[in-house]
PDB file of C-alpha atoms and ligand atoms in Angstrom:
ATOM      1  CA  UNK A   1      16.468  14.046  -5.364  1.00 92.00           C
ATOM      2  CA  UNK A   2      14.667  10.710  -5.300  1.00 98.00           C
ATOM      3  CA  UNK A   3      12.435  10.348  -2.251  1.00 98.00           C
ATOM      4  CA  UNK A   4      13.693   7.724   0.185  1.00 98.00           C
ATOM      5  CA  UNK A   5      10.815   5.265   0.462  1.00 99.00           C
ATOM      6  CA  UNK A   6      10.181   2.312   2.770  1.00 99.00           C
ATOM      7  CA  UNK A   7       7.777  -0.517   2.007  1.00 99.00           C
ATOM      8  CA  UNK A   8       6.069  -2.179   4.963  1.00 98.00           C
ATOM      9  CA  UNK A   9       4.967  -5.763   4.418  1.00 98.00           C
ATOM     10  CA  UNK A  10       3.691  -8.746   6.379  1.00 98.00           C
ATOM     11  CA  UNK A  11       3.676 -11.485   3.765  1.00 97.00           C
ATOM     12  CA  UNK A  12       4.517 -12.495   0.221  1.00 96.00           C
ATOM     13  CA  UNK A  13       5.261  -9.018  -1.080  1.00 98.00           C
ATOM     14  CA  UNK A  14       4.117  -9.079  -4.702  1.00 98.00           C
ATOM     15  CA  UNK A  15       3.171  -5.386  -4.538  1.00 98.00           C
ATOM     16  CA  UNK A  16       6.556  -4.756  -2.961  1.00 98.00           C
ATOM     17  CA  UNK A  17       8.123  -6.464  -5.984  1.00 98.00           C
ATOM     18  CA  UNK A  18       6.180  -4.232  -8.366  1.00 98.00           C
ATOM     19  CA  UNK A  19       7.292  -1.111  -6.509  1.00 98.00           C
ATOM     20  CA  UNK A  20      10.916  -2.252  -6.426  1.00 98.00           C
ATOM     21  CA  UNK A  21      10.842  -3.009 -10.153  1.00 98.00           C
ATOM     22  CA  UNK A  22       9.375   0.395 -10.976  1.00 98.00           C
ATOM     23  CA  UNK A  23      11.862   2.191  -8.745  1.00 98.00           C
ATOM     24  CA  UNK A  24      14.810   0.374 -10.291  1.00 98.00           C
ATOM     25  CA  UNK A  25      14.925   2.855 -13.146  1.00 96.00           C
ATOM     26  CA  UNK A  26      16.974   5.913 -12.165  1.00 95.00           C
ATOM     27  CA  UNK A  27      14.369   8.433 -13.389  1.00 97.00           C
ATOM     28  CA  UNK A  28      11.708   7.081 -11.007  1.00 98.00           C
ATOM     29  CA  UNK A  29      11.214   9.790  -8.357  1.00 98.00           C
ATOM     30  CA  UNK A  30      11.318   7.365  -5.399  1.00 98.00           C
ATOM     31  CA  UNK A  31      14.031   4.929  -4.363  1.00 98.00           C
ATOM     32  CA  UNK A  32      13.206   1.922  -2.220  1.00 98.00           C
ATOM     33  CA  UNK A  33      15.602   2.478   0.661  1.00 98.00           C
ATOM     34  CA  UNK A  34      14.129  -0.098   3.044  1.00 98.00           C
ATOM     35  CA  UNK A  35      11.695  -2.988   3.288  1.00 98.00           C
ATOM     36  CA  UNK A  36      10.437  -3.602   6.811  1.00 98.00           C
ATOM     37  CA  UNK A  37       8.149  -6.295   8.149  1.00 98.00           C
ATOM     38  CA  UNK A  38       6.391  -6.973  11.411  1.00 98.00           C
ATOM     39  CA  UNK A  39       6.817 -10.667  10.611  1.00 98.00           C
ATOM     40  CA  UNK A  40      10.462 -11.789  10.498  1.00 97.00           C
ATOM     41  CA  UNK A  41       9.461 -14.831   8.422  1.00 98.00           C
ATOM     42  CA  UNK A  42       7.680 -12.811   5.691  1.00 98.00           C
ATOM     43  CA  UNK A  43       8.643 -14.175   2.270  1.00 98.00           C
ATOM     44  CA  UNK A  44       8.914 -10.663   0.905  1.00 98.00           C
ATOM     45  CA  UNK A  45      11.656  -9.801   3.366  1.00 98.00           C
ATOM     46  CA  UNK A  46      13.949 -12.561   2.100  1.00 98.00           C
ATOM     47  CA  UNK A  47      13.136 -11.575  -1.459  1.00 98.00           C
ATOM     48  CA  UNK A  48      13.991  -7.900  -0.862  1.00 98.00           C
ATOM     49  CA  UNK A  49      17.245  -8.933   0.785  1.00 98.00           C
ATOM     50  CA  UNK A  50      18.143 -11.071  -2.223  1.00 98.00           C
ATOM     51  CA  UNK A  51      17.611  -7.990  -4.385  1.00 97.00           C
ATOM     52  CA  UNK A  52      20.164  -6.099  -2.315  1.00 97.00           C
ATOM     53  CA  UNK A  53      17.663  -3.857  -0.536  1.00 98.00           C
ATOM     54  CA  UNK A  54      18.085  -2.967   3.147  1.00 98.00           C
ATOM     55  CA  UNK A  55      15.611  -4.938   5.240  1.00 98.00           C
ATOM     56  CA  UNK A  56      14.412  -4.760   8.834  1.00 98.00           C
ATOM     57  CA  UNK A  57      12.218  -7.060  10.891  1.00 98.00           C
ATOM     58  CA  UNK A  58      10.396  -5.388  13.763  1.00 97.00           C
ATOM     59  CA  UNK A  59       8.532  -8.298  15.331  1.00 96.00           C
ATOM     60  CA  UNK A  60       5.302  -6.940  16.813  1.00 95.00           C
ATOM     61  CA  UNK A  61       4.965  -9.971  19.093  1.00 94.00           C
ATOM     62  CA  UNK A  62       7.822  -8.931  21.347  1.00 95.00           C
ATOM     63  CA  UNK A  63       6.247  -5.568  22.227  1.00 95.00           C
ATOM     64  CA  UNK A  64       3.784  -4.894  25.020  1.00 94.00           C
ATOM     65  CA  UNK A  65       1.447  -2.885  22.776  1.00 94.00           C
ATOM     66  CA  UNK A  66       0.903  -1.286  19.406  1.00 95.00           C
ATOM     67  CA  UNK A  67       2.555   1.983  20.258  1.00 94.00           C
ATOM     68  CA  UNK A  68       5.710   0.337  21.665  1.00 97.00           C
ATOM     69  CA  UNK A  69       6.000  -1.611  18.406  1.00 97.00           C
ATOM     70  CA  UNK A  70       5.466   1.530  16.357  1.00 98.00           C
ATOM     71  CA  UNK A  71       8.056   3.509  18.313  1.00 98.00           C
ATOM     72  CA  UNK A  72      10.654   0.871  17.398  1.00 98.00           C
ATOM     73  CA  UNK A  73       9.535   0.939  13.797  1.00 98.00           C
ATOM     74  CA  UNK A  74       9.743   4.717  13.789  1.00 98.00           C
ATOM     75  CA  UNK A  75      13.353   4.567  15.037  1.00 98.00           C
ATOM     76  CA  UNK A  76      14.263   2.169  12.215  1.00 98.00           C
ATOM     77  CA  UNK A  77      12.576   4.419   9.632  1.00 98.00           C
ATOM     78  CA  UNK A  78      14.395   7.474  10.978  1.00 98.00           C
ATOM     79  CA  UNK A  79      17.724   5.639  10.927  1.00 98.00           C
ATOM     80  CA  UNK A  80      17.187   4.992   7.214  1.00 98.00           C
ATOM     81  CA  UNK A  81      16.093   8.625   6.631  1.00 98.00           C
ATOM     82  CA  UNK A  82      12.776   7.486   5.164  1.00 98.00           C
ATOM     83  CA  UNK A  83      10.527  10.168   3.656  1.00 98.00           C
ATOM     84  CA  UNK A  84       7.663   8.129   2.196  1.00 98.00           C
ATOM     85  CA  UNK A  85       5.990   4.925   3.353  1.00 98.00           C
ATOM     86  CA  UNK A  86       4.137   2.362   1.254  1.00 99.00           C
ATOM     87  CA  UNK A  87       2.045  -0.224   3.065  1.00 98.00           C
ATOM     88  CA  UNK A  88       1.890  -3.326   0.885  1.00 98.00           C
ATOM     89  CA  UNK A  89       0.022  -6.169   2.542  1.00 97.00           C
ATOM     90  CA  UNK A  90       1.010  -4.813   5.958  1.00 97.00           C
ATOM     91  CA  UNK A  91      -1.397  -6.522   8.327  1.00 95.00           C
ATOM     92  CA  UNK A  92      -1.168  -4.353  11.451  1.00 94.00           C
ATOM     93  CA  UNK A  93      -3.562  -1.615  12.421  1.00 93.00           C
ATOM     94  CA  UNK A  94      -1.633   1.588  13.036  1.00 97.00           C
ATOM     95  CA  UNK A  95      -2.329   3.973  15.905  1.00 97.00           C
ATOM     96  CA  UNK A  96      -3.282   7.601  15.294  1.00 97.00           C
ATOM     97  CA  UNK A  97       0.102   8.505  16.828  1.00 97.00           C
ATOM     98  CA  UNK A  98       1.994   6.674  14.076  1.00 98.00           C
ATOM     99  CA  UNK A  99      -0.335   7.758  11.283  1.00 98.00           C
ATOM    100  CA  UNK A 100       0.054  11.419  12.247  1.00 97.00           C
ATOM    101  CA  UNK A 101       3.850  11.169  11.847  1.00 97.00           C
ATOM    102  CA  UNK A 102       3.288  10.156   8.249  1.00 98.00           C
ATOM    103  CA  UNK A 103       0.179  12.086   7.242  1.00 96.00           C
ATOM    104  CA  UNK A 104       0.339  12.837   3.523  1.00 97.00           C
ATOM    105  CA  UNK A 105       3.445  10.643   3.189  1.00 98.00           C
ATOM    106  CA  UNK A 106       2.015   7.144   3.703  1.00 98.00           C
ATOM    107  CA  UNK A 107       0.167   5.133   1.048  1.00 98.00           C
ATOM    108  CA  UNK A 108      -1.756   1.876   1.300  1.00 98.00           C
ATOM    109  CA  UNK A 109      -3.123  -0.506  -1.298  1.00 98.00           C
ATOM    110  CA  UNK A 110      -6.485  -2.107  -0.676  1.00 98.00           C
ATOM    111  CA  UNK A 111      -7.965  -4.915  -2.806  1.00 98.00           C
ATOM    112  CA  UNK A 112     -11.372  -3.305  -3.415  1.00 98.00           C
ATOM    113  CA  UNK A 113     -12.893  -0.162  -4.844  1.00 98.00           C
ATOM    114  CA  UNK A 114     -13.063   1.932  -1.676  1.00 98.00           C
ATOM    115  CA  UNK A 115     -15.226   3.057   0.006  1.00 98.00           C
ATOM    116  CA  UNK A 116     -16.815  -0.328  -0.764  1.00 98.00           C
ATOM    117  CA  UNK A 117     -15.431  -3.382   0.993  1.00 98.00           C
ATOM    118  CA  UNK A 118     -13.197  -2.002   3.672  1.00 98.00           C
ATOM    119  CA  UNK A 119     -11.530  -4.693   5.773  1.00 97.00           C
ATOM    120  CA  UNK A 120     -10.750  -8.306   4.973  1.00 97.00           C
ATOM    121  CA  UNK A 121     -12.028 -10.936   2.502  1.00 98.00           C
ATOM    122  CA  UNK A 122     -12.966  -8.325  -0.067  1.00 98.00           C
ATOM    123  CA  UNK A 123     -13.110 -10.714  -3.037  1.00 98.00           C
ATOM    124  CA  UNK A 124     -15.303 -13.223  -1.218  1.00 98.00           C
ATOM    125  CA  UNK A 125     -17.682 -10.458  -0.165  1.00 98.00           C
ATOM    126  CA  UNK A 126     -17.798  -8.949  -3.645  1.00 98.00           C
ATOM    127  CA  UNK A 127     -18.722 -12.347  -5.113  1.00 98.00           C
ATOM    128  CA  UNK A 128     -21.361 -12.931  -2.434  1.00 98.00           C
ATOM    129  CA  UNK A 129     -22.920  -9.541  -3.200  1.00 98.00           C
ATOM    130  CA  UNK A 130     -22.991 -10.231  -6.922  1.00 98.00           C
ATOM    131  CA  UNK A 131     -21.279  -6.993  -7.919  1.00 98.00           C
ATOM    132  CA  UNK A 132     -20.196  -6.835 -11.568  1.00 98.00           C
ATOM    133  CA  UNK A 133     -17.271  -4.472 -11.075  1.00 98.00           C
ATOM    134  CA  UNK A 134     -14.535  -4.892  -8.467  1.00 98.00           C
ATOM    135  CA  UNK A 135     -11.025  -3.544  -8.191  1.00 98.00           C
ATOM    136  CA  UNK A 136      -8.335  -1.972  -6.070  1.00 98.00           C
ATOM    137  CA  UNK A 137      -7.444   1.358  -4.520  1.00 98.00           C
ATOM    138  CA  UNK A 138      -4.279   3.209  -3.519  1.00 98.00           C
ATOM    139  CA  UNK A 139      -5.014   5.795  -0.848  1.00 98.00           C
ATOM    140  CA  UNK A 140      -3.297   8.028   1.664  1.00 98.00           C
ATOM    141  CA  UNK A 141      -3.466   6.516   5.131  1.00 98.00           C
ATOM    142  CA  UNK A 142      -5.524   8.242   7.823  1.00 98.00           C
ATOM    143  CA  UNK A 143      -6.261   6.924  11.320  1.00 96.00           C
ATOM    144  CA  UNK A 144      -9.536   5.254  10.224  1.00 96.00           C
ATOM    145  CA  UNK A 145      -8.919   1.850   8.619  1.00 95.00           C
ATOM    146  CA  UNK A 146      -9.179   1.749   4.797  1.00 96.00           C
ATOM    147  CA  UNK A 147     -10.159   5.404   4.587  1.00 97.00           C
ATOM    148  CA  UNK A 148      -8.212   8.391   3.369  1.00 98.00           C
ATOM    149  CA  UNK A 149      -7.904  10.374   0.137  1.00 98.00           C
ATOM    150  CA  UNK A 150      -7.931   8.085  -2.889  1.00 98.00           C
ATOM    151  CA  UNK A 151      -4.900   8.394  -5.146  1.00 98.00           C
ATOM    152  CA  UNK A 152      -5.597   5.719  -7.758  1.00 97.00           C
ATOM    153  CA  UNK A 153      -8.131   3.026  -8.568  1.00 98.00           C
ATOM    154  CA  UNK A 154      -8.443   0.282 -11.124  1.00 98.00           C
ATOM    155  CA  UNK A 155     -11.619  -1.627 -11.922  1.00 98.00           C
ATOM    156  CA  UNK A 156     -11.969  -5.181 -13.190  1.00 98.00           C
ATOM    157  CA  UNK A 157     -15.038  -7.103 -14.356  1.00 98.00           C
ATOM    158  CA  UNK A 158     -16.431  -9.881 -12.183  1.00 98.00           C
ATOM    159  CA  UNK A 159     -16.995 -12.863 -14.464  1.00 98.00           C
ATOM    160  CA  UNK A 160     -19.562 -15.650 -14.115  1.00 98.00           C
ATOM    161  CA  UNK A 161     -16.836 -18.261 -13.750  1.00 98.00           C
ATOM    162  CA  UNK A 162     -14.931 -16.340 -11.080  1.00 98.00           C
ATOM    163  CA  UNK A 163     -13.865 -17.880  -7.799  1.00 98.00           C
ATOM    164  CA  UNK A 164     -12.339 -15.926  -4.956  1.00 98.00           C
ATOM    165  CA  UNK A 165      -8.910 -16.942  -6.303  1.00 98.00           C
ATOM    166  CA  UNK A 166      -9.447 -15.956  -9.933  1.00 98.00           C
ATOM    167  CA  UNK A 167     -10.977 -12.638  -8.948  1.00 98.00           C
ATOM    168  CA  UNK A 168      -8.119 -11.954  -6.514  1.00 98.00           C
ATOM    169  CA  UNK A 169      -5.600 -12.691  -9.276  1.00 98.00           C
ATOM    170  CA  UNK A 170      -7.319 -10.302 -11.712  1.00 98.00           C
ATOM    171  CA  UNK A 171      -7.372  -7.559  -9.096  1.00 98.00           C
ATOM    172  CA  UNK A 172      -3.759  -8.227  -8.071  1.00 98.00           C
ATOM    173  CA  UNK A 173      -2.586  -7.695 -11.646  1.00 98.00           C
ATOM    174  CA  UNK A 174      -4.077  -4.209 -11.470  1.00 98.00           C
ATOM    175  CA  UNK A 175      -2.629  -3.570  -8.017  1.00 98.00           C
ATOM    176  CA  UNK A 176       0.806  -4.102  -9.502  1.00 98.00           C
ATOM    177  CA  UNK A 177       0.086  -1.443 -12.116  1.00 98.00           C
ATOM    178  CA  UNK A 178      -1.543   1.275 -10.043  1.00 98.00           C
ATOM    179  CA  UNK A 179       0.707   1.198  -6.984  1.00 98.00           C
ATOM    180  CA  UNK A 180       3.882   2.188  -8.856  1.00 98.00           C
ATOM    181  CA  UNK A 181       1.907   4.830 -10.782  1.00 97.00           C
ATOM    182  CA  UNK A 182       0.550   6.300  -7.576  1.00 98.00           C
ATOM    183  CA  UNK A 183       3.947   6.297  -5.886  1.00 98.00           C
ATOM    184  CA  UNK A 184       5.493   7.952  -8.921  1.00 98.00           C
ATOM    185  CA  UNK A 185       3.043  10.837  -8.776  1.00 97.00           C
ATOM    186  CA  UNK A 186       3.216  11.250  -5.003  1.00 98.00           C
ATOM    187  CA  UNK A 187       7.024  11.142  -4.968  1.00 98.00           C
ATOM    188  CA  UNK A 188       7.197  13.609  -7.837  1.00 97.00           C
ATOM    189  CA  UNK A 189       4.943  16.034  -5.966  1.00 96.00           C
ATOM    190  CA  UNK A 190       2.499  15.897  -8.868  1.00 96.00           C
ATOM    191  CA  UNK A 191      -0.599  15.704  -6.663  1.00 96.00           C
ATOM    192  CA  UNK A 192      -2.388  17.878  -4.137  1.00 96.00           C
ATOM    193  CA  UNK A 193      -5.012  16.888  -1.593  1.00 96.00           C
ATOM    194  CA  UNK A 194      -8.185  18.929  -1.197  1.00 96.00           C
ATOM    195  CA  UNK A 195     -10.352  17.454   1.539  1.00 95.00           C
ATOM    196  CA  UNK A 196     -10.929  13.873   0.474  1.00 95.00           C
ATOM    197  CA  UNK A 197      -9.948  14.497  -3.131  1.00 97.00           C
ATOM    198  CA  UNK A 198      -6.536  13.926  -4.646  1.00 96.00           C
ATOM    199  CA  UNK A 199      -6.084  16.156  -7.662  1.00 96.00           C
ATOM    200  CA  UNK A 200      -3.339  16.729 -10.150  1.00 91.00           C
ATOM    201  CA  UNK A 201      -1.017  19.577  -9.181  1.00 89.00           C
ATOM    202  CA  UNK A 202      -0.964  20.229 -12.923  1.00 79.00           C
ATOM    203  CA  UNK A 203      -3.832  19.361 -15.230  1.00 67.00           C
ATOM    204  CA  UNK A 204      -3.664  15.864 -16.655  1.00 62.00           C
ATOM    205  CA  UNK A 205      -1.936  14.081 -13.776  1.00 61.00           C
ATOM    206  CA  UNK A 206      -5.109  12.768 -12.163  1.00 61.00           C
ATOM    207  CA  UNK A 207      -6.398  11.291 -15.406  1.00 55.00           C
ATOM    208  CA  UNK A 208      -3.625   8.688 -15.216  1.00 60.00           C
ATOM    209  CA  UNK A 209      -5.001   7.416 -11.941  1.00 72.00           C
ATOM    210  CA  UNK A 210      -8.285   5.880 -13.015  1.00 75.00           C
ATOM    211  CA  UNK A 211      -8.115   2.603 -14.882  1.00 75.00           C
ATOM    212  CA  UNK A 212     -11.410   1.419 -16.354  1.00 72.00           C
ATOM    213  CA  UNK A 213     -12.622  -2.142 -16.357  1.00 66.00           C
ATOM    214  CA  UNK A 214     -11.828  -4.141 -19.458  1.00 58.00           C
ATOM    215  CA  UNK A 215     -12.414  -7.776 -20.337  1.00 52.00           C
TER     216      UNK A 215
HETATM  217  C1  LIG B   1      -2.811  -7.327  -1.646  1.00 51.58           C
HETATM  218  O1  LIG B   1      -3.981  -7.837  -2.200  1.00 51.58           O
HETATM  219  C2  LIG B   1      -3.050  -5.967  -1.055  1.00 51.58           C
HETATM  220  O2  LIG B   1      -3.998  -5.227  -1.737  1.00 51.58           O
HETATM  221  C3  LIG B   1      -3.558  -6.304   0.320  1.00 51.58           C
HETATM  222  O3  LIG B   1      -2.828  -7.424   0.729  1.00 51.58           O
HETATM  223  C4  LIG B   1      -2.361  -8.128  -0.418  1.00 51.58           C
HETATM  224  C5  LIG B   1      -0.881  -8.200  -0.309  1.00 51.58           C
HETATM  225  O4  LIG B   1      -0.290  -8.971  -1.317  1.00 51.58           O
HETATM  226  N1  LIG B   1      -3.439  -5.166   1.181  1.00 51.58           N
HETATM  227  P1  LIG B   1       1.260  -8.891  -1.575  1.00 51.58           P
HETATM  228  O5  LIG B   1       1.943  -9.215  -0.243  1.00 51.58           O
HETATM  229  O6  LIG B   1       1.592  -7.534  -2.046  1.00 51.58           O
HETATM  230  O7  LIG B   1       1.526  -9.946  -2.595  1.00 51.58           O
END
């Protein structure tokens, strides 16, 4: 059985697109059963709809607080019998209450090599620090922001001519590769979590989850 997966977005949804494309082949172990956004106007929502995927807008602005918003979201996810969640440019902090419902079943993609550069403006900060290697991370979501067991990472070189935009684009290309790979392994039950470490349930699986920098 393919795992019923929802993607949560707030904006353009290019990672969403990559996940949808990967899941469009019948042997992929997850099916994208829903795309939900806290912003009704998110470009990715219209795009998902045009691809024939069920969509839901749960506008956070109409709720009194985070947990009220999340309770509505939770009802929508239950109605669609969602088993796995992928955060893809979802720009809301989640409460421990929500995160606990999805522990071990919710992934996020972050545009940096965690645990470096948690939070926003990662590319700008990486350039300002002069690091030579940057990248992206897919991790299980825990209550602390941008923490949680790391499922997959990809590294890219930082080049002399880089601007925030060119570096972001190089990282984004890798995001689109590692997120579907990570979801495939999680949905297939090919991974186990030991403390902070995500390991292959069978030998070999984890090796697919580190992508070295190349020029
Ligand atoms: C990506 O860089 C992702 O890593 C970050 O937000 C951005 C979302 O882009 N969390 P998109 O909406 O997937 O195009």
